[in-house]
Tab-separated table of C-alpha atoms and ligand atoms in Angstrom:
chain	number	residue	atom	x	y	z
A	16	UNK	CA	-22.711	18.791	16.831
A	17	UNK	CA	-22.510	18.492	13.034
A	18	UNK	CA	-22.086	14.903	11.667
A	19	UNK	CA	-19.927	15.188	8.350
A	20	UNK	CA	-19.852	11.800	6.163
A	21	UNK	CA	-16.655	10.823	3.767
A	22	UNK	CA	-17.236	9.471	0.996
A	23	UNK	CA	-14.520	7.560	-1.851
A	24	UNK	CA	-15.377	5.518	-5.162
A	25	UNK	CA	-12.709	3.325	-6.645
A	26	UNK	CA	-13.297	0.638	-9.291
A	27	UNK	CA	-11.557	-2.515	-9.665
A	28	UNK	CA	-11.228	-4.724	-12.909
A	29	UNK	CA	-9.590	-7.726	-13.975
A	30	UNK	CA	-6.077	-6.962	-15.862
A	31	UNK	CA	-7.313	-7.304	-19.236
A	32	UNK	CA	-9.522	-4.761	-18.955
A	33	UNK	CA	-7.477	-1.673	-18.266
A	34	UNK	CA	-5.908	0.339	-20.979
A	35	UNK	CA	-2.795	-0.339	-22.398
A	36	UNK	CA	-0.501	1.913	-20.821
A	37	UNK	CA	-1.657	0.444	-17.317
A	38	UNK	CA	-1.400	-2.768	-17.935
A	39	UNK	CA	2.342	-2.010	-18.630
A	40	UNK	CA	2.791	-0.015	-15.275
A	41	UNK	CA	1.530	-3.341	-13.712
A	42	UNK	CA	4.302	-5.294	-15.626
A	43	UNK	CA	6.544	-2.622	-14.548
A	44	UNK	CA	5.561	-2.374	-10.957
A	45	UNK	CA	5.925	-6.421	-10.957
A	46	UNK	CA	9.520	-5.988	-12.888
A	47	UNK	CA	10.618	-3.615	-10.173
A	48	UNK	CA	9.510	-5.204	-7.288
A	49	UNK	CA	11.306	-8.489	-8.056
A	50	UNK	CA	14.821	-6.439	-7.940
A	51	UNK	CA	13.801	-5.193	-4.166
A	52	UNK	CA	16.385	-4.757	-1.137
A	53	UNK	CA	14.229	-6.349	1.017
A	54	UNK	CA	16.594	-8.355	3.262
A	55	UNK	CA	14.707	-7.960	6.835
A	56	UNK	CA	10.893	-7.895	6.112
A	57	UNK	CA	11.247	-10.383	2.682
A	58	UNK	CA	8.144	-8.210	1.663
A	59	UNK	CA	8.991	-7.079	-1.889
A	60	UNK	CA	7.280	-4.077	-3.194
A	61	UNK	CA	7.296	-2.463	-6.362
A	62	UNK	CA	6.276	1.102	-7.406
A	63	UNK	CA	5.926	2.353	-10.933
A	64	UNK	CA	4.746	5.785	-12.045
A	65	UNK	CA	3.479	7.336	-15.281
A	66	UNK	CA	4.315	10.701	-16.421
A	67	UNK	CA	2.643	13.203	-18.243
A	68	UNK	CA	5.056	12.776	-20.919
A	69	UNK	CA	4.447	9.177	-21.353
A	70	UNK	CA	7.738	8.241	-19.418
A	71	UNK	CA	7.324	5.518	-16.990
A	72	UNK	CA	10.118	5.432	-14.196
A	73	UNK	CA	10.219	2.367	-11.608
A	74	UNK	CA	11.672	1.762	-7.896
A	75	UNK	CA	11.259	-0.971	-5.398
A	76	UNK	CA	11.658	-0.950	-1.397
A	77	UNK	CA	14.895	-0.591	0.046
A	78	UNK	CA	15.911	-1.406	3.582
A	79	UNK	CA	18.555	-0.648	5.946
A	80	UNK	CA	19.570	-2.626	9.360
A	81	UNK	CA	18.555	0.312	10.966
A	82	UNK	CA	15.110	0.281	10.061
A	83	UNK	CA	13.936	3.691	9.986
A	84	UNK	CA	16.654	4.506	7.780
A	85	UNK	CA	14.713	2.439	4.707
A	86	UNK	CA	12.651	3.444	2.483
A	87	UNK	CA	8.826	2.495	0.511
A	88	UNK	CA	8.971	1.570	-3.294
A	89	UNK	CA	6.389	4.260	-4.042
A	90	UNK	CA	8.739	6.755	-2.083
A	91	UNK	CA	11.552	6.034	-4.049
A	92	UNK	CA	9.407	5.909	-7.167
A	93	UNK	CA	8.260	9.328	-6.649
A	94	UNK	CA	10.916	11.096	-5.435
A	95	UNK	CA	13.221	9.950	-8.385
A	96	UNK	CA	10.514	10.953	-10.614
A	97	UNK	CA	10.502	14.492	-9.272
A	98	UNK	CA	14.283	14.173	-9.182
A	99	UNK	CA	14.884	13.442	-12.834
A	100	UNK	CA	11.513	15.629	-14.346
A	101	UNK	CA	10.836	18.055	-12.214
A	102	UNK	CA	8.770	19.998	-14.549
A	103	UNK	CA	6.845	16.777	-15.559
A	104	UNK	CA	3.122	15.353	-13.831
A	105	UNK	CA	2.897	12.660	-12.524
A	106	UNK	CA	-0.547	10.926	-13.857
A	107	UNK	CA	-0.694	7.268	-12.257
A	108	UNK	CA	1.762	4.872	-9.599
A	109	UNK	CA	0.879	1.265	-9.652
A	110	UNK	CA	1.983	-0.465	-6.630
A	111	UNK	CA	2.505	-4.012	-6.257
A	112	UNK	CA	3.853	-6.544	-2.953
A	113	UNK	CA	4.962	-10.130	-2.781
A	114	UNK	CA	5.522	-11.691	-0.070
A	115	UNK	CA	6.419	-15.469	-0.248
A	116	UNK	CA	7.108	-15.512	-3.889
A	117	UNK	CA	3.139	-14.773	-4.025
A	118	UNK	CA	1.751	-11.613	-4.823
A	119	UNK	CA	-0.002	-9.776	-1.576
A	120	UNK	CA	-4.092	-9.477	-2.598
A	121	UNK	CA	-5.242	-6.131	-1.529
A	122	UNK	CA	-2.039	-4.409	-1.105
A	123	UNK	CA	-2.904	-0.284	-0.071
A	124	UNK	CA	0.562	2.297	0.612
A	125	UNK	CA	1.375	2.810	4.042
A	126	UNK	CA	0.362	6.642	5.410
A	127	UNK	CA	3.936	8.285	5.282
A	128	UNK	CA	3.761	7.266	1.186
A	129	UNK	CA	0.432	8.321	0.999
A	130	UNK	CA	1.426	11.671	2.448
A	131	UNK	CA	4.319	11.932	-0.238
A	132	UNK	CA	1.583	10.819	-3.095
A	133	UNK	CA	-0.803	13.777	-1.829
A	134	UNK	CA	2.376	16.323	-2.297
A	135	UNK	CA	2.759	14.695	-5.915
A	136	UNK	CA	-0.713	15.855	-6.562
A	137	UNK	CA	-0.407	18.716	-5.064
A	138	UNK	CA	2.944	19.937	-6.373
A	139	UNK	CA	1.566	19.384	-10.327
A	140	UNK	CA	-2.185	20.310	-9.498
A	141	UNK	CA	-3.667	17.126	-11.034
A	142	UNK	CA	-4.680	13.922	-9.473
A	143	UNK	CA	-2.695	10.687	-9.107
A	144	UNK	CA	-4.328	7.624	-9.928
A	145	UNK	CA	-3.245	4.905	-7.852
A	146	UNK	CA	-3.441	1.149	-8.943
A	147	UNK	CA	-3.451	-1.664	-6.496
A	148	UNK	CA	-2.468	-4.829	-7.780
A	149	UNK	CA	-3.600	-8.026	-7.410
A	150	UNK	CA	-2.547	-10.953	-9.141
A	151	UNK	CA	-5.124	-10.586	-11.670
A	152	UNK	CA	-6.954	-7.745	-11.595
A	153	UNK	CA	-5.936	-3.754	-10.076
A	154	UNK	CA	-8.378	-1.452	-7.874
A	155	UNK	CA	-8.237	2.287	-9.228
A	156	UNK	CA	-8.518	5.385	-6.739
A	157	UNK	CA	-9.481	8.334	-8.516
A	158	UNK	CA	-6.519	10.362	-6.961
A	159	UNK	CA	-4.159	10.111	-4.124
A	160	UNK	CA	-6.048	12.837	-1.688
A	161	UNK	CA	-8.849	10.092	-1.510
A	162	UNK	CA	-6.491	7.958	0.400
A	163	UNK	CA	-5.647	10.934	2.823
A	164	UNK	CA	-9.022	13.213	3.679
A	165	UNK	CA	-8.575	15.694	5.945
A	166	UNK	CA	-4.992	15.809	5.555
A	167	UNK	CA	-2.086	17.816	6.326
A	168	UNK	CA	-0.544	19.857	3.142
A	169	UNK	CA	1.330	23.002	2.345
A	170	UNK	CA	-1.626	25.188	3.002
A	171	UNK	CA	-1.544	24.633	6.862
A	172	UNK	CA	1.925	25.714	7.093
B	215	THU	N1	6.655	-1.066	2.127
B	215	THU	C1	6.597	-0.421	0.931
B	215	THU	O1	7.530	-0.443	0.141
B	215	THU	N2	5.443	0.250	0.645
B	215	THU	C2	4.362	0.329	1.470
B	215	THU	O2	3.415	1.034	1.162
B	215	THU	C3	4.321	-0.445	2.693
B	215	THU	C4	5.587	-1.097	3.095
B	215	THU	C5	7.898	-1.767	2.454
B	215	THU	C6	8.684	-1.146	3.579
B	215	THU	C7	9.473	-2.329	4.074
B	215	THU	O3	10.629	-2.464	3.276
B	215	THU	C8	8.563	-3.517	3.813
B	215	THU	O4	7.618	-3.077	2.849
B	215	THU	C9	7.833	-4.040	5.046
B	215	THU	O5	7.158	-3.020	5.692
């Protein structure tokens, strides 16, 4: 038997301290989450994604009464982004929750979005960078396939 070890670095750092252009995909995650259709779980999430062409496009969760039938913020973020520029990478999503008017400390993407991040990545051959927000500072993963090792993609098919 072989033992194989995993092994992930991320970095986290108070607001301030991140360039520009992600501290405004914070403010934009934040922005989008507050307009969230989020009448069953109250757990607002919101999604925002930077493109390689400096566009930023936004997207919160929506829910349905019949449940499965919903959808993630960062799903909806995503696939409108591949909707409306197909040809375009996407570079970073910065994902943010509240839940009680308070925003959720150590929020991380569920697996299915997660799976739909690694296809970004994989569909424009560059990584993702994916922000978790806190209140006041975000955690950085490198790119989305560190969130999903050993995963399932296009090449086992
Ligand atoms: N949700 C997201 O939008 N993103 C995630 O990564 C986890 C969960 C949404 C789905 C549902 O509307 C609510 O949060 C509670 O699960």
């Amino acid at each position: 038997m072989i033992e194989h070890e995993l092994k992930i670095t991320f970095c986290t750092a108070p607001l301030s301290e991140w360039e520009k252009p992600y501290q405004l995909l914070y403010e934009e995650a934040v922005a989008a989450a507050s307009k969230a259709y989020a009448p069953y779980s109250h757990f607002q999430v919101g999604a925002a994604v930077l493109l390689a062409n400096g566009e930023m496009v936004s997207a919160s969760n929506q829910e349905n009464a019949a449940y499965p039938s919903g959808l993630c913020a960062e799903r909806v973020a995503l696939f409108y982004a591949g909707a409306k520029y197909p040809e375009v990478a996407v570079t970073a999503i910065a994902i943010v929750a509240f839940s009680n008017g308070k925003i959720v400390e150590g929020i991380s993407p569920c697996g299915g979005c997660r799976q739909v991040m690694l296809e970004t990545e994989k569909r424009a051959g560059a990584p993702v960078k994916v922000f978790l927000c806190g209140s006041t500072s975000m955690l950085l993963i490198n790119c989305a396939s560190d969130l999903l090792p050993i995963c399932f993609d296009g090449c086992d098919l």
